Coordinates of C-alpha atoms and ligand atoms in Angstrom, one line a residue:
M1 CA 14.3 -22.1 -74.2
T2 CA 13.4 -21.5 -70.4
R3 CA 12.5 -24.7 -68.1
L4 CA 8.9 -23.5 -66.7
I5 CA 7.1 -25.6 -64.5
T6 CA 3.6 -24.5 -63.6
V7 CA 2.8 -25.3 -59.3
G8 CA 0.1 -26.0 -57.7
A9 CA 0.9 -26.1 -53.8
A10 CA -2.5 -27.4 -52.6
Q11 CA -3.2 -26.0 -49.7
L12 CA -5.7 -28.5 -46.8
G13 CA -7.9 -26.8 -45.0
P14 CA -8.7 -28.8 -41.5
I15 CA -9.2 -32.8 -41.2
Q16 CA -11.2 -34.1 -37.9
R17 CA -10.2 -37.7 -37.2
A18 CA -13.9 -38.4 -38.3
D19 CA -13.6 -37.4 -41.3
S20 CA -12.6 -40.4 -43.7
R21 CA -9.7 -40.9 -45.9
A22 CA -12.8 -41.4 -48.8
R23 CA -13.4 -37.3 -47.5
V24 CA -10.2 -36.6 -47.7
V25 CA -9.6 -38.1 -51.3
D26 CA -12.7 -35.8 -52.8
R27 CA -11.1 -33.1 -51.5
M28 CA -7.5 -33.6 -52.7
I29 CA -9.3 -34.6 -56.7
D30 CA -11.4 -31.4 -56.6
L31 CA -7.8 -29.3 -56.5
I32 CA -6.5 -31.9 -58.8
R33 CA -9.0 -30.6 -61.0
Q34 CA -8.1 -26.9 -60.2
A35 CA -4.6 -27.7 -60.8
K36 CA -5.8 -28.8 -64.5
D37 CA -8.0 -26.3 -64.8
H38 CA -4.7 -23.8 -64.1
G39 CA -2.3 -25.9 -66.4
C40 CA 0.0 -27.4 -63.5
D41 CA 2.1 -29.4 -63.7
L42 CA 3.1 -30.1 -60.6
V43 CA 0.7 -30.4 -57.6
V44 CA 2.3 -30.5 -54.3
F45 CA 0.1 -31.8 -51.0
P46 CA 0.8 -31.5 -47.1
E47 CA 2.5 -33.4 -44.4
L48 CA 0.0 -36.4 -43.2
A49 CA -2.4 -35.2 -45.9
L50 CA -5.0 -38.6 -45.8
T51 CA -5.7 -37.6 -41.8
T52 CA -6.2 -35.7 -39.4
F53 CA -2.8 -34.8 -37.9
F54 CA -2.5 -37.8 -34.8
P55 CA 0.8 -36.8 -33.8
R56 CA -1.8 -34.7 -30.6
W57 CA -2.8 -37.6 -29.3
W58 CA -1.4 -39.2 -26.6
M59 CA -2.5 -43.2 -27.7
E60 CA -1.7 -46.3 -26.4
S61 CA -3.4 -48.7 -28.4
Q62 CA -0.6 -49.7 -31.6
D63 CA -4.5 -50.7 -33.3
E64 CA -5.5 -47.3 -33.1
I65 CA -2.0 -45.1 -33.8
D66 CA -1.8 -47.5 -36.9
T67 CA -5.3 -46.6 -38.0
F68 CA -4.2 -43.0 -39.6
F69 CA -1.3 -44.8 -41.0
E70 CA -0.9 -46.6 -45.4
R71 CA 0.3 -50.2 -45.6
E72 CA 0.4 -48.8 -49.2
L73 CA 0.6 -46.4 -51.1
P74 CA -1.4 -46.3 -53.7
G75 CA -3.6 -48.7 -51.3
P76 CA -7.7 -49.4 -51.8
E77 CA -8.6 -45.9 -50.8
T78 CA -6.4 -43.4 -52.6
R79 CA -5.4 -45.2 -56.3
R80 CA -8.6 -42.9 -56.8
L81 CA -5.9 -40.3 -56.2
F82 CA -3.3 -42.0 -58.7
E83 CA -6.2 -42.0 -61.2
A84 CA -7.5 -39.1 -60.5
A85 CA -3.5 -37.4 -61.7
N86 CA -2.4 -38.9 -63.6
A87 CA -5.8 -38.8 -66.3
A88 CA -4.6 -35.0 -66.0
G89 CA -1.4 -35.6 -67.1
I90 CA -0.4 -34.1 -63.1
G91 CA 2.6 -35.4 -61.0
F92 CA 2.2 -34.4 -57.3
K93 CA 4.0 -34.8 -53.9
L94 CA 1.7 -36.6 -50.9
G95 CA 3.1 -36.8 -47.8
F96 CA 1.6 -39.5 -45.5
A97 CA 2.2 -41.7 -42.3
E98 CA 4.0 -44.3 -43.8
L99 CA 4.0 -48.1 -42.2
T100 CA 6.7 -51.2 -43.7
H101 CA 8.7 -54.1 -42.4
D102 CA 11.5 -54.8 -43.0
G103 CA 11.6 -58.2 -41.9
K104 CA 9.1 -59.4 -39.0
R105 CA 9.9 -55.4 -37.8
A106 CA 7.2 -53.1 -38.2
R107 CA 9.1 -49.5 -38.8
R108 CA 7.1 -46.0 -38.8
F109 CA 8.2 -43.2 -40.8
N110 CA 6.2 -39.5 -41.1
T111 CA 7.0 -39.9 -45.8
A112 CA 6.7 -37.9 -49.2
V113 CA 6.4 -39.2 -52.3
L114 CA 6.4 -38.0 -55.4
V115 CA 5.1 -39.7 -58.6
D116 CA 5.8 -38.3 -61.8
K117 CA 3.6 -37.3 -64.9
S118 CA 2.8 -40.4 -66.2
G119 CA 2.1 -42.0 -62.1
R120 CA 5.2 -43.5 -61.7
Q121 CA 7.0 -43.1 -58.0
V122 CA 10.0 -41.6 -58.5
G123 CA 11.3 -39.9 -55.7
K124 CA 10.7 -40.7 -51.9
Y125 CA 11.7 -39.2 -48.6
R126 CA 11.1 -40.2 -44.4
K127 CA 10.8 -36.8 -42.7
I128 CA 14.0 -36.6 -40.6
H129 CA 13.9 -33.1 -38.1
L130 CA 10.9 -35.0 -36.1
P131 CA 9.5 -32.2 -33.3
G132 CA 8.1 -32.6 -29.7
H133 CA 8.1 -34.9 -27.3
A134 CA 7.9 -39.2 -26.5
E135 CA 6.2 -39.3 -23.5
H136 CA 2.5 -38.4 -22.7
E137 CA 3.3 -34.8 -21.3
P138 CA -0.1 -34.1 -19.7
W139 CA 0.4 -30.4 -19.1
R140 CA -0.1 -29.0 -22.2
A141 CA -2.3 -28.4 -24.0
F142 CA -2.3 -30.5 -26.7
Q143 CA 0.3 -33.7 -27.4
H144 CA 3.0 -33.9 -30.8
L145 CA 4.2 -37.4 -30.1
E146 CA 6.3 -37.5 -33.5
K147 CA 9.0 -38.7 -31.2
R148 CA 6.6 -41.3 -30.4
Y149 CA 5.4 -42.5 -33.4
F150 CA 7.8 -42.5 -36.1
E151 CA 11.3 -43.1 -36.6
V152 CA 13.5 -41.1 -38.0
G153 CA 13.9 -40.8 -42.0
D154 CA 16.8 -43.1 -43.4
L155 CA 16.9 -41.5 -46.6
G156 CA 18.9 -38.5 -46.4
W157 CA 17.8 -35.8 -48.7
G158 CA 17.6 -37.0 -52.1
V159 CA 16.9 -35.0 -55.6
W160 CA 15.4 -35.9 -58.8
K161 CA 15.5 -35.5 -62.0
T162 CA 12.5 -35.4 -63.2
M163 CA 9.3 -34.1 -64.7
G164 CA 12.1 -31.1 -66.0
G165 CA 13.9 -30.7 -62.7
H166 CA 16.0 -31.8 -60.1
L167 CA 13.2 -31.7 -57.5
G168 CA 14.1 -32.2 -53.6
M169 CA 11.5 -32.5 -50.6
A170 CA 11.5 -32.1 -47.2
I171 CA 8.7 -32.0 -44.3
C172 CA 7.8 -29.2 -42.3
N173 CA 10.0 -28.3 -39.0
D174 CA 12.6 -30.5 -41.8
R175 CA 12.1 -26.6 -43.1
R176 CA 14.0 -24.6 -40.0
W177 CA 17.0 -25.8 -40.6
P178 CA 19.1 -24.7 -43.3
E179 CA 21.3 -28.1 -43.5
T180 CA 17.8 -29.8 -44.8
Y181 CA 17.8 -27.0 -47.9
R182 CA 22.0 -26.9 -48.2
V183 CA 22.1 -30.8 -48.2
M184 CA 20.1 -30.3 -51.9
G185 CA 21.2 -27.0 -53.1
L186 CA 24.2 -29.8 -53.1
Q187 CA 22.7 -32.1 -55.4
D188 CA 21.3 -28.6 -57.4
V189 CA 18.2 -28.5 -56.6
E190 CA 15.9 -26.1 -58.6
M191 CA 12.9 -26.9 -56.9
I192 CA 11.6 -28.6 -52.6
M193 CA 8.9 -29.4 -51.2
I194 CA 7.7 -28.9 -48.0
G195 CA 4.3 -29.9 -46.0
Y196 CA 4.0 -29.1 -43.0
N197 CA 1.4 -28.9 -40.6
T198 CA 2.2 -26.5 -37.5
P199 CA 0.3 -25.5 -34.8
R200 CA -0.3 -21.9 -33.6
H201 CA 0.7 -22.6 -29.7
N202 CA 3.8 -24.3 -29.1
P203 CA 3.4 -24.7 -25.6
P204 CA 7.0 -25.1 -24.7
A205 CA 7.1 -21.4 -26.2
P206 CA 3.8 -20.0 -26.2
D207 CA 5.6 -16.4 -26.7
H208 CA 6.9 -17.6 -30.2
D209 CA 3.0 -18.1 -30.9
R210 CA 2.7 -15.0 -32.5
L211 CA 5.2 -15.0 -34.9
S212 CA 4.1 -18.4 -36.1
E213 CA 3.4 -17.1 -39.6
F214 CA 7.2 -14.9 -40.1
H215 CA 9.0 -17.9 -39.0
N216 CA 7.4 -19.5 -41.0
Q217 CA 7.8 -16.9 -44.4
L218 CA 11.4 -16.7 -43.3
V219 CA 13.1 -19.8 -42.7
M220 CA 11.7 -20.7 -46.6
Q221 CA 12.3 -17.3 -48.0
A222 CA 16.0 -18.0 -46.5
G223 CA 16.5 -21.6 -47.8
A224 CA 15.3 -20.5 -51.5
Y225 CA 18.2 -17.5 -51.3
Q226 CA 20.9 -19.3 -49.8
N227 CA 20.2 -22.2 -51.9
A228 CA 18.8 -20.6 -55.7
T229 CA 16.4 -23.3 -55.6
W230 CA 12.5 -22.9 -55.8
V231 CA 10.7 -23.7 -52.4
V232 CA 6.8 -24.8 -52.3
G233 CA 5.3 -24.8 -48.6
V234 CA 2.7 -26.5 -48.8
A235 CA 0.2 -26.1 -44.9
K236 CA -2.5 -28.4 -43.9
C237 CA -4.2 -26.2 -41.4
G238 CA -7.3 -25.0 -39.8
V239 CA -9.3 -25.8 -36.7
E240 CA -8.7 -29.1 -36.5
E241 CA -10.2 -30.8 -33.6
G242 CA -10.1 -27.7 -31.7
C243 CA -6.6 -27.5 -32.7
E244 CA -5.1 -24.1 -34.8
M245 CA -2.7 -24.5 -36.8
I246 CA -1.1 -21.9 -39.9
G247 CA -2.4 -21.9 -43.3
A248 CA 0.0 -19.3 -45.6
S249 CA 1.4 -21.8 -47.7
C250 CA 3.3 -20.3 -50.3
I251 CA 5.6 -20.3 -53.2
V252 CA 8.8 -19.3 -53.2
A253 CA 11.9 -18.1 -55.6
P254 CA 15.1 -18.6 -55.6
T255 CA 15.4 -14.9 -55.5
G256 CA 14.1 -15.6 -51.5
Q257 CA 10.4 -13.5 -53.4
V258 CA 7.8 -15.2 -51.7
V259 CA 5.7 -14.8 -55.4
A260 CA 2.4 -16.4 -54.7
Q261 CA 0.6 -16.9 -50.8
A262 CA -2.9 -19.0 -50.3
I263 CA -4.9 -16.5 -48.2
T264 CA -7.3 -19.2 -46.5
Q265 CA -7.2 -21.3 -43.9
D266 CA -9.1 -23.8 -45.5
D267 CA -8.7 -26.0 -49.0
E268 CA -7.0 -23.7 -51.6
L269 CA -4.6 -24.1 -55.0
V270 CA -1.8 -21.7 -54.7
V271 CA -0.3 -21.6 -58.3
A272 CA 2.7 -20.1 -59.5
R273 CA 4.8 -20.0 -63.2
C274 CA 8.4 -21.4 -61.7
D275 CA 10.9 -20.8 -64.5
L276 CA 13.8 -23.1 -63.1
D277 CA 16.7 -21.4 -64.4
A278 CA 15.3 -17.8 -62.8
G279 CA 18.0 -19.1 -59.8
L280 CA 21.0 -19.7 -62.6
S281 CA 22.7 -16.3 -62.1
Y282 CA 23.1 -17.1 -58.2
K283 CA 23.8 -20.2 -58.9
K284 CA 27.2 -18.4 -60.5
S285 CA 27.7 -15.2 -58.6
T286 CA 27.3 -15.5 -55.2
F287 CA 26.6 -19.1 -54.5
N288 CA 28.7 -20.6 -56.3
F289 CA 29.2 -22.8 -53.6
A290 CA 32.1 -25.2 -56.0
V291 CA 34.0 -21.8 -56.0
H292 CA 33.5 -20.2 -52.2
R293 CA 32.3 -22.8 -50.4
Q294 CA 34.4 -22.9 -47.4
P295 CA 34.0 -26.7 -46.5
Q296 CA 36.9 -27.8 -44.4
A297 CA 36.3 -25.2 -42.2
Y298 CA 32.1 -26.3 -41.3
G299 CA 33.2 -30.2 -39.9
M300 CA 32.0 -28.7 -36.1
I301 CA 28.6 -28.8 -37.9
V302 CA 28.7 -32.5 -39.0
E303 CA 30.8 -33.3 -35.7
R304 CA 28.7 -31.6 -32.5
K305 CA 24.9 -32.0 -32.2
G306 CA 24.4 -29.7 -30.0
A307 CA 26.1 -26.1 -29.1
V308 CA 28.9 -26.4 -26.4
P309 CA 29.7 -22.6 -24.6
P310 CA 33.6 -21.1 -25.7
S311 CA 34.7 -21.9 -22.0
G312 CA 37.2 -19.2 -19.7
T313 CA 35.5 -17.1 -17.7
Ligands
CDT401 N1 4.2 -31.4 -38.5 C1 6.0 -30.4 -37.8 O1 7.0 -31.3 -37.4 N2 5.3 -29.7 -36.6 C2 6.4 -28.8 -36.0 C3 6.1 -27.9 -35.3 C4 6.9 -27.4 -34.1 S1 6.1 -26.4 -32.2 C5 7.3 -24.8 -33.1 C6 6.9 -27.3 -37.5 O2 8.6 -27.3 -36.8 O3 5.5 -26.9 -37.5

């Protein structure tokens, strides 16, 4: 019997700073309705999906920063989204800024949760690869202060047996790192859901700007093929507060092929029927990890952080 999961990549267009969560949730509920019409089992929303991408601004007031964070989920403004998905019988993955407490210590993470069709939160992931910088760098056209506003995630990359498959999550910059996919590949992942906010302009390396969509697709296709898994990449995109962010949300098969892709830089649902067994022939042959991997030769990957050139002249 084929193990099919119909997934909707729910790309979001820009969210301006003045847009209320209520307005954003309305847009997300509309995408859930479209997903129901297309027979989706699962909808994937972007990273930090409820607000504008706030790390672009240097802010000194913690109260101001915290306006972008969720203290509970579902909370008063997000409950309608959970109810709409539940009524539609659809599971979803949502990215948001998480404010939690460890005793008295406030902790802030760039987080995603996975909610199943019955409305139960089955998985949580806190972003590990936080890009950007921690101090104000006024020379930049805009800031990228994820290293200031978030802690490095402490949950690792989990894979959950839910909705008929083995599902995992990663967030934005994680998609550029092969370790992200491999840790989930080693848990027999079958679908990795990734939300992103990727400004086209990279102030420290503007020569990369014209290659943004290429790099986006390159890393997700490689991650899918090398781990024989589906990858669903979902953007928040368009011009947000004067800052252009790339779209190109896509669904990649375990063969490495892109099977569906967004054509706008706005709210758009991209749908694909995914056979969760489509990676099996790769997992049994080229990428039979148990047979072919050589972990005794990979030690440097975890022992060493930065590249060290070879010694000698
Ligand atoms: N949100 C996020 O992680 N964005 C980063 C921008 C880094 S600049 C290349 C990304 O990797 O897309």
